[in-house]
XYZ file of C-alpha atoms in Angstrom:
603
model
C -0.519 -0.105 0.135
C 3.024 2.556 1.347
C 4.684 1.328 -1.388
C 1.171 2.229 -4.327
C 0.729 5.415 -2.856
C 5.181 7.134 -3.131
C 5.346 5.621 -6.657
C 2.131 7.800 -7.293
C 3.641 11.054 -5.542
C 6.451 10.120 -7.839
C 4.862 10.209 -10.763
C 2.597 13.301 -9.893
C 5.246 15.102 -9.292
C 7.418 14.275 -12.926
C 4.240 13.716 -14.931
C 4.871 16.545 -16.747
C 9.278 16.808 -17.486
C 9.602 18.781 -20.132
C 7.663 21.072 -18.105
C 9.328 20.505 -14.648
C 13.165 20.175 -15.834
C 12.702 23.306 -18.182
C 14.054 26.651 -17.446
C 10.916 28.446 -16.273
C 10.351 26.363 -13.788
C 12.248 25.055 -10.991
C 12.722 21.581 -10.010
C 11.207 20.154 -6.740
C 14.625 18.270 -5.957
C 13.920 18.604 -2.646
C 10.413 17.029 -2.972
C 11.436 13.981 -5.625
C 14.472 12.681 -2.800
C 11.928 13.143 0.542
C 9.432 10.638 -2.200
C 12.478 8.558 -3.479
C 13.336 8.150 -0.135
C 9.448 7.701 1.268
C 9.984 4.173 -1.444
C 12.744 2.552 -0.169
C 12.058 2.535 3.009
C 9.367 -0.518 2.622
C 11.980 -2.807 1.078
C 14.534 -1.766 3.767
C 11.948 -2.667 6.618
C 10.219 -5.469 4.878
C 14.495 -6.931 4.409
C 14.639 -5.876 7.852
C 11.980 -8.058 9.335
C 13.497 -11.312 7.514
C 14.626 -13.567 9.523
C 15.902 -17.069 9.052
C 12.801 -18.497 9.760
C 10.897 -15.992 7.831
C 13.441 -17.601 5.168
C 11.874 -21.143 5.130
C 9.050 -20.329 5.147
C 8.799 -18.786 1.902
C 11.399 -20.747 0.935
C 8.228 -23.536 0.953
C 5.606 -21.846 0.211
C 7.932 -19.813 -3.568
C 7.324 -16.380 -2.754
C 11.321 -15.922 -1.819
C 11.772 -13.676 -5.181
C 10.113 -10.868 -2.379
C 13.368 -10.138 -1.302
C 15.178 -10.253 -4.751
C 12.066 -7.616 -5.841
C 12.318 -5.243 -2.582
C 17.209 -5.452 -2.877
C 15.925 -4.035 -6.590
C 14.032 -1.371 -5.225
C 16.588 -0.253 -2.648
C 18.782 -0.271 -5.401
C 16.540 2.076 -8.180
C 15.943 4.532 -5.349
C 19.914 4.507 -3.990
C 20.596 5.803 -8.483
C 18.128 8.129 -8.002
C 19.146 9.603 -5.129
C 22.538 10.186 -6.842
C 22.407 11.368 -9.267
C 19.718 13.677 -7.472
C 23.317 14.632 -5.607
C 25.607 15.120 -8.757
C 23.182 17.156 -10.315
C 22.722 19.168 -6.956
C 27.265 19.321 -7.457
C 27.163 19.623 -11.496
C 28.711 16.708 -12.453
C 26.019 15.273 -14.180
C 23.564 16.996 -16.671
C 19.537 18.077 -16.366
C 18.317 14.803 -18.940
C 20.945 12.625 -17.528
C 19.030 13.369 -13.904
C 15.633 13.751 -15.893
C 15.906 9.815 -17.974
C 17.176 8.742 -14.232
C 14.374 9.728 -12.813
C 11.983 7.913 -14.985
C 13.994 4.683 -15.267
C 13.630 4.784 -11.552
C 9.968 5.197 -11.993
C 9.590 2.800 -14.701
C 11.351 0.270 -11.691
C 8.993 1.433 -9.336
C 6.113 0.310 -11.414
C 7.522 -3.243 -12.817
C 8.042 -3.756 -9.026
C 5.055 -3.104 -7.781
C 3.486 -5.596 -10.783
C 6.485 -8.067 -10.159
C 5.018 -8.007 -6.365
C 2.003 -9.373 -6.795
C 2.497 -13.014 -7.696
C 4.283 -13.859 -4.445
C 1.298 -11.855 -2.279
C -1.199 -14.625 -4.217
C 1.264 -17.320 -3.773
C 0.596 -16.187 -0.330
C -3.081 -15.535 -0.273
C -2.551 -18.702 -1.409
C -0.709 -20.663 1.801
C -3.082 -18.366 3.997
C -6.262 -20.262 2.402
C -5.154 -23.273 2.915
C -3.570 -22.582 6.699
C -6.423 -21.263 6.786
C -9.067 -24.241 6.021
C -6.989 -26.783 8.711
C -6.808 -24.650 10.895
C -10.749 -24.444 10.877
C -11.051 -28.132 11.375
C -8.938 -27.421 15.646
C -10.775 -24.565 15.830
C -13.777 -23.774 14.085
C -13.918 -20.191 15.923
C -10.367 -19.260 16.102
C -10.473 -19.525 12.322
C -13.310 -17.402 11.835
C -12.294 -14.170 13.677
C -8.916 -15.092 11.229
C -10.831 -14.940 8.375
C -12.569 -11.634 8.961
C -9.096 -11.006 9.479
C -7.595 -11.659 6.410
C -10.686 -10.134 4.534
C -10.127 -6.939 5.618
C -6.890 -6.851 5.033
C -7.290 -7.900 1.457
C -10.048 -5.727 0.651
C -7.768 -1.970 2.674
C -5.056 -3.964 -0.335
C -6.940 -3.948 -3.010
C -8.505 -0.697 -1.643
C -5.361 1.749 -1.918
C -4.253 -0.258 -4.837
C -6.913 0.642 -7.273
C -6.210 4.633 -5.656
C -2.538 4.169 -7.282
C -3.881 3.000 -10.499
C -6.515 6.288 -10.116
C -3.548 8.050 -9.353
C -1.812 6.841 -12.511
C -4.462 7.012 -14.756
C -5.126 10.801 -13.899
C -1.519 10.934 -14.696
C -1.184 9.627 -17.908
C -4.227 11.604 -19.035
C -2.344 14.630 -17.752
C 0.854 13.061 -20.393
C -1.689 13.062 -23.129
C -2.979 16.307 -23.015
C 0.414 17.827 -22.616
C 1.353 15.838 -26.286
C -1.300 18.110 -27.848
C -0.264 21.417 -26.861
C 2.595 23.235 -27.282
C 4.879 24.344 -24.381
C 5.695 27.777 -25.622
C 2.416 29.019 -27.408
C -0.309 26.821 -25.286
C -1.517 26.134 -28.951
C -2.183 22.872 -30.361
C 0.594 21.512 -31.770
C 1.200 19.674 -35.256
C 0.838 16.469 -32.576
C -2.961 17.410 -33.450
C -2.991 19.070 -37.243
C -4.017 16.016 -38.693
C -7.167 15.400 -36.884
C -8.194 19.009 -36.589
C -7.809 18.893 -40.310
C -9.931 15.009 -41.050
C -12.821 16.980 -38.043
C -13.149 20.352 -40.499
C -12.964 17.850 -43.955
C -16.028 15.597 -42.397
C -17.750 19.119 -41.215
C -17.769 20.809 -45.191
C -18.877 16.963 -46.356
C -21.842 17.087 -43.881
C -22.324 21.097 -45.112
C -21.684 20.667 -48.244
C -19.480 24.255 -47.967
C -15.456 24.359 -48.614
C -13.316 25.219 -45.753
C -9.255 26.215 -46.076
C -5.874 25.258 -44.462
C -3.663 28.677 -43.743
C 0.217 27.784 -44.018
C 1.516 30.826 -41.985
C 6.049 31.965 -41.768
C 7.225 34.275 -39.867
C 9.571 35.809 -42.682
C 12.901 37.257 -41.416
C 12.397 35.473 -38.263
C 15.613 33.810 -38.262
C 17.735 37.718 -38.503
C 15.135 38.690 -35.080
C 16.079 35.229 -33.719
C 19.924 35.263 -34.233
C 20.518 39.196 -33.508
C 18.006 38.894 -30.067
C 18.557 35.499 -28.707
C 16.772 32.572 -28.248
C 14.956 34.590 -25.280
C 12.942 36.902 -26.747
C 12.705 35.178 -29.860
C 10.581 33.111 -27.948
C 8.633 35.930 -26.666
C 7.949 37.206 -30.596
C 6.934 33.710 -31.039
C 4.317 33.573 -28.458
C 3.029 37.168 -29.556
C 2.636 36.166 -32.708
C 0.576 33.451 -31.819
C -1.243 35.697 -29.521
C -2.046 37.541 -32.266
C -3.089 35.497 -34.686
C -5.684 33.354 -32.524
C -6.887 36.797 -31.971
C -7.390 38.102 -35.650
C -9.338 34.489 -37.114
C -12.731 33.606 -35.860
C -13.803 32.579 -32.555
C -14.966 29.387 -34.392
C -11.240 28.500 -36.801
C -8.497 26.453 -35.003
C -4.616 28.281 -35.254
C -2.079 25.274 -34.077
C 1.906 25.735 -33.693
C 3.395 23.745 -36.350
C 6.941 24.098 -35.431
C 9.587 27.121 -35.300
C 8.597 30.473 -37.277
C 5.057 28.249 -38.889
C 1.564 28.110 -37.610
C -1.333 26.592 -39.360
C -4.570 27.900 -39.414
C -7.952 25.655 -39.834
C -10.595 27.642 -41.312
C -14.511 26.575 -39.668
C -16.581 26.632 -43.424
C -17.429 28.816 -45.344
C -19.683 30.415 -48.653
C -17.731 32.988 -49.663
C -14.320 33.038 -50.851
C -14.076 36.960 -49.760
C -14.473 35.161 -46.363
C -10.262 34.361 -46.618
C -9.105 37.375 -47.939
C -10.379 39.336 -44.885
C -8.977 36.024 -42.707
C -5.722 36.290 -44.858
C -5.556 40.358 -43.974
C -6.762 40.094 -40.325
C -3.798 37.778 -39.626
C -1.336 40.157 -41.649
C -2.264 43.380 -40.011
C -2.301 41.828 -36.381
C 1.667 40.375 -36.886
C 2.697 43.691 -38.999
C 2.276 45.565 -35.754
C 5.619 46.742 -34.554
C 6.105 45.361 -31.039
C 8.803 46.229 -28.539
C 11.803 43.340 -27.679
C 15.091 44.775 -26.410
C 13.052 48.963 -25.790
C 13.431 48.386 -29.914
C 9.966 48.577 -32.131
C 10.489 45.223 -34.090
C 8.889 45.152 -36.967
C 7.599 41.791 -38.774
C 5.399 40.075 -41.442
C 4.239 36.926 -42.604
C 4.064 35.114 -45.822
C 0.611 32.866 -45.820
C -0.220 30.183 -48.099
C -3.989 28.699 -48.487
C -5.305 25.673 -49.823
C -9.070 25.160 -50.056
C -10.536 22.138 -49.710
C -11.933 20.269 -51.588
C -10.612 21.914 -54.570
C -7.155 22.441 -53.473
C -6.926 18.035 -52.089
C -8.849 16.033 -50.931
C -7.164 14.784 -48.135
C -5.103 16.419 -44.689
C -1.575 15.316 -46.010
C -2.570 16.669 -49.318
C -4.111 20.443 -47.932
C -1.394 20.666 -46.493
C 1.377 20.019 -48.552
C -0.032 22.442 -51.649
C -0.321 25.323 -48.492
C 3.151 25.086 -47.984
C 3.961 25.263 -51.686
C 1.508 28.436 -52.008
C 2.901 29.609 -48.772
C 6.565 29.705 -51.016
C 5.142 31.156 -53.942
C 3.865 34.133 -51.441
C 7.559 34.393 -50.081
C 8.782 33.603 -54.169
C 5.828 37.225 -54.337
C 7.858 39.260 -51.783
C 6.590 38.523 -49.199
C 4.109 39.957 -46.196
C 1.187 38.960 -48.430
C -0.485 35.867 -48.915
C -1.376 33.082 -52.411
C -4.405 30.957 -52.983
C -2.515 27.551 -53.822
C -1.883 27.660 -57.654
C -1.534 24.272 -59.472
C 0.551 25.835 -62.155
C 2.803 26.750 -60.097
C 3.383 24.038 -58.167
C 4.315 22.171 -60.851
C 7.731 24.976 -61.290
C 8.185 24.083 -57.766
C 8.060 20.218 -57.753
C 10.328 20.883 -61.238
C 12.469 22.505 -59.323
C 13.054 20.084 -56.571
C 13.507 17.576 -59.372
C 16.062 19.016 -60.846
C 17.798 20.340 -57.617
C 18.145 16.872 -56.704
C 19.056 15.377 -60.178
C 21.845 17.834 -59.748
C 23.338 16.399 -57.312
C 24.329 13.380 -59.148
C 25.198 14.691 -62.433
C 29.089 15.330 -62.360
C 29.083 11.745 -60.650
C 26.980 10.638 -64.212
C 28.651 12.570 -66.473
C 25.863 14.218 -67.059
C 27.471 17.564 -67.982
C 29.335 18.309 -70.754
C 31.209 21.709 -72.751
C 30.711 23.525 -75.914
C 32.972 26.147 -77.546
C 32.436 28.974 -78.641
C 34.595 30.857 -80.844
C 36.140 34.602 -80.008
C 37.092 36.118 -82.955
C 39.817 39.272 -83.818
C 37.017 41.827 -85.671
C 39.982 43.240 -87.599
C 41.059 40.214 -89.878
C 38.535 37.266 -88.481
C 41.445 35.248 -87.092
C 39.547 32.726 -84.198
C 42.056 34.323 -81.023
C 39.739 32.714 -78.858
C 36.597 30.835 -77.168
C 34.082 30.772 -74.551
C 32.986 27.932 -72.893
C 29.761 26.646 -72.615
C 27.932 24.331 -70.082
C 25.525 21.972 -71.538
C 23.234 18.964 -68.578
C 21.539 16.435 -69.825
C 19.259 14.873 -67.564
C 18.584 11.618 -66.674
C 15.274 12.169 -68.673
C 17.228 13.222 -71.577
C 15.810 15.939 -71.630
C 18.330 18.970 -71.767
C 18.416 21.645 -69.902
C 19.571 25.278 -70.683
C 21.818 27.626 -68.319
C 19.211 29.559 -67.894
C 17.356 27.396 -65.678
C 19.573 24.734 -63.765
C 22.040 27.780 -62.942
C 20.213 29.986 -60.597
C 18.991 26.503 -58.807
C 22.342 25.872 -58.701
C 22.953 28.870 -57.418
C 19.995 29.131 -54.737
C 20.652 25.159 -53.679
C 24.978 25.300 -53.114
C 26.067 23.172 -55.818
C 27.236 26.356 -58.544
C 30.597 25.482 -56.239
C 30.910 21.637 -56.971
C 29.320 22.642 -60.997
C 31.557 25.187 -60.703
C 34.580 23.781 -60.155
C 34.240 20.733 -62.558
C 33.243 23.348 -64.958
C 37.194 25.201 -64.431
C 38.806 21.793 -64.411
C 37.649 20.718 -67.944
C 38.193 23.758 -69.339
C 41.596 24.303 -68.392
C 42.174 20.929 -69.551
C 40.757 21.364 -72.711
C 42.580 25.107 -72.832
C 45.584 23.027 -72.431
C 45.347 19.940 -75.177
C 44.379 22.568 -78.430
C 47.899 24.718 -77.041
C 49.843 21.470 -76.789
C 48.085 21.481 -80.627
C 49.708 24.682 -82.050
C 47.485 26.699 -80.983
C 50.118 28.637 -78.400
C 48.055 32.033 -77.660
C 44.395 30.886 -77.426
C 42.109 31.778 -74.993
C 39.617 30.379 -72.600
C 36.879 32.531 -71.541
C 35.398 30.759 -68.635
C 32.008 31.749 -66.444
C 32.099 31.975 -63.329
C 29.213 32.890 -60.955
C 29.066 35.211 -57.512
C 29.052 31.882 -56.091
C 32.088 31.365 -56.345
C 33.715 33.417 -56.011
C 32.408 34.056 -52.172
C 35.071 31.174 -51.868
C 38.181 32.221 -50.492
C 39.603 28.897 -51.781
C 38.830 30.031 -55.687
C 41.702 31.845 -57.210
C 43.982 29.104 -55.367
C 41.969 26.243 -56.610
C 42.405 27.913 -60.428
C 46.104 28.794 -59.532
C 46.149 24.483 -58.817
C 44.861 23.784 -61.804
C 46.848 26.245 -64.032
C 50.517 24.944 -62.161
C 49.639 21.281 -62.799
C 48.848 21.427 -65.792
C 51.654 24.438 -66.889
C 48.782 26.552 -68.454
C 49.771 30.499 -68.811
C 47.544 32.459 -66.655
C 46.923 35.729 -69.509
C 44.844 32.448 -71.661
C 42.624 31.593 -69.168
C 40.039 34.884 -69.047
C 37.120 34.623 -66.126
C 33.998 36.141 -67.037
C 31.806 37.702 -64.257
C 28.014 38.509 -64.758
C 27.622 42.907 -64.160
C 25.759 42.687 -60.628
C 25.591 44.263 -57.357
C 27.055 41.480 -55.385
C 30.128 41.228 -57.824
C 30.513 45.171 -56.998
C 29.905 45.527 -53.328
C 31.182 42.197 -51.864
C 34.371 42.048 -49.334
C 34.909 38.576 -50.416
C 34.078 38.700 -54.551
C 36.220 41.761 -54.876
C 38.675 40.261 -52.590
C 38.874 36.975 -55.127
C 39.236 39.492 -58.199
C 41.900 41.493 -56.911
C 43.475 38.107 -55.906
C 42.409 36.625 -59.536
C 44.337 39.807 -61.039
C 47.646 39.192 -59.443
C 47.518 35.913 -60.445
C 47.507 37.322 -64.493
C 44.108 36.240 -65.148
C 42.044 38.473 -67.764
C 38.495 39.409 -66.171
C 35.985 40.162 -68.095
C 33.364 42.151 -67.221
C 29.861 40.311 -68.870
C 26.354 41.446 -70.155
C 27.369 45.099 -69.916
C 25.387 47.135 -69.448
C 21.869 44.887 -67.971
C 22.667 45.491 -64.275
C 24.097 47.982 -62.046
C 26.641 50.262 -64.489
C 28.237 51.969 -62.979
C 31.418 54.098 -63.795
C 33.523 53.850 -59.975
C 32.943 50.120 -60.147
C 34.878 49.577 -63.528
C 37.655 52.344 -61.602
C 38.323 50.498 -58.536
C 38.062 47.219 -59.847
C 40.546 45.455 -62.038
C 38.416 44.126 -64.930
C 40.856 43.784 -68.052
C 37.391 43.538 -70.655
C 34.090 44.788 -71.436
C 31.047 42.350 -72.374
C 28.677 44.846 -74.864
C 24.580 42.409 -74.349
C 23.594 40.614 -77.776
C 20.829 42.608 -76.256
C 22.459 45.343 -78.320
C 23.111 44.299 -81.157
C 22.737 45.306 -84.134
C 25.990 47.318 -83.322
C 24.195 50.756 -84.412
C 22.217 50.392 -81.753
C 23.513 53.652 -78.854
C 23.804 52.508 -76.302
C 26.577 49.789 -78.041
C 27.910 52.601 -79.309
C 28.741 54.196 -76.531
C 29.685 50.972 -73.962
C 32.850 50.499 -77.685
C 33.375 54.412 -76.859
C 33.518 53.855 -72.632
C 35.541 51.144 -73.210
C 38.175 52.405 -75.041
C 38.118 55.693 -72.629
C 39.040 53.859 -70.077
C 41.593 51.318 -72.119
C 39.372 48.442 -72.102
C 39.190 45.894 -74.858
C 35.494 45.369 -75.577
C 34.054 42.003 -76.875
C 30.691 42.157 -78.772
C 28.192 39.365 -78.276
C 24.902 38.508 -81.021
C 26.704 38.955 -84.527
C 23.909 37.270 -86.504
C 25.005 39.966 -89.868
C 27.481 40.836 -92.020
C 26.189 44.315 -91.395
C 26.730 44.235 -87.679
C 30.163 42.708 -87.972
C 30.667 45.651 -90.505
C 29.530 48.271 -87.301
C 31.644 46.929 -85.094
C 34.740 47.392 -87.268
C 33.957 50.748 -88.053
C 33.371 51.462 -84.230
C 37.224 49.889 -83.375
C 35.442 46.924 -81.168
C 38.109 44.451 -81.061
C 36.273 40.773 -80.977
C 33.504 39.324 -81.414
C 31.165 36.575 -81.411
C 28.064 34.966 -82.794
C 26.314 32.797 -84.972
C 27.668 34.971 -87.683
C 30.809 32.719 -87.451
C 29.262 29.892 -85.747
C 27.497 28.330 -82.426
C 28.640 26.687 -79.702
C 30.282 22.995 -80.703
C 31.646 20.625 -78.658
C 35.772 20.907 -78.660
C 35.301 17.476 -81.385
C 33.787 20.441 -83.593
C 35.682 23.289 -83.033
C 38.933 24.293 -85.604
C 41.342 26.404 -83.863
C 42.693 27.808 -86.778
C 40.300 28.853 -88.592
C 39.797 32.324 -89.594
C 36.525 33.544 -90.941
C 35.744 35.754 -93.978
C 32.756 37.415 -93.515
C 31.082 39.404 -96.849
C 30.994 43.600 -95.700
C 28.879 45.794 -96.466
C 30.115 49.557 -96.935
C 28.772 52.008 -94.687
C 27.376 55.043 -95.366
């Protein structure tokens, strides 16, 4: 009876260990220690009462296991008391203490159950003994039987009370399992049940409902800059604001991190969703005081409606999540309804990201080369290496599609390193074939330039191939990241010191600024093909600017003799385009070719 009582007390003390052992709630070490000591007292007293005669009797009726059970109880109690002392002395962590106490509680419960068998054997023995005594003295046996029945009844009553206490404790644990401890909202364990319940209501009423996936914008920046404590405070406030913004019949769940899911009640008009979504956005965007400063945060919301956007909870949540990412890509601080076409594009992106992981190992990449021509005489002086990819579906994926994906997924570094190695090896092969002045232009992403090892990697490749650095031309696209990122600028100067020539590609289409041209070590300007034909004012201005800055100019996209003639007249030094040759594999490239174009007379 005492064992059940104190085990129940210990269970109540640690029925919610995640809350009990959190930093916001002090650990009740004293109460736990006293309860464990009380649990230990009963087996100690039992063992002290067992003498030789008792051992003989226990062996006779087969209840000697009581001794082992008591010893296990004492051992488990001692382990927990030792863990409490170690935790107070700082020798073990809070998690280790929690694990030990929970283990001991499980041991006490097991020992209580194991104790029932010897008790049953004892009862049987006593019953048989009573029958024998009845023969000798019916009166004595009757009195003894009444006494035993009262004892057993009291024991059963105590056991039922202990089991009721354990049942109540389990009920509390189940409630905690479905509640977010930080915000007090239902957690994601209850989300599927909530959506399924809404589906049942929708089918009965024949009205739609919506699932809204809500993600806080820039929460990570706030969390990292102000700390997790203030980040948690912000999450609690946002949970309260979202709860107030939705209707009383709607449900909001904390999905995890800075993500929430609102499941609306059935609605008759789609305008209801617009109303709720804007109320949530307005509530979240209001300033909040954090660290004595006004903190502003917004949210992106994705909406999926039942049944048109999904027939079950999994699809509705997936499509709402997809719509939320569409809202972020559209500029954040807004909501987007699920769009199947956009979802197809998103799924294609995910598929390409996965395929890109294996593209190098599977030899799916290849390089093609387009000649760079000296316009004054049509001689081939170099080539530009261009990356091509044929995926496992035998689909030719264009660089305009897969390069941004590779940059966003972080795979551009490995892909760029592969291109660098292959292009340099091809340039070396053409040098060995006799074209010792052939230059190789290689396109490089700003993400590669941010890699502090990029310049050293190129230097190592050149050294291993015995290839002159001036034969390698690195092309970077005019981009604000290139111009203002310190790591990119450092890489540009390191490449320039190495002797590599630097091309500013697609000049005029981005963030053109003369100060960048003067301060950064670019050697050549490349005119974007969108400015062809060359009588375009922008093209002629760029060529004149290049001459003024003592920089060479390469024109892309030359497709007509008239364009060629105009560029010659403007004294543009180099060009490339379909007029000369489309990009071709190395085996089809003529490194010695001199192009003879019919140059019309210009007025």
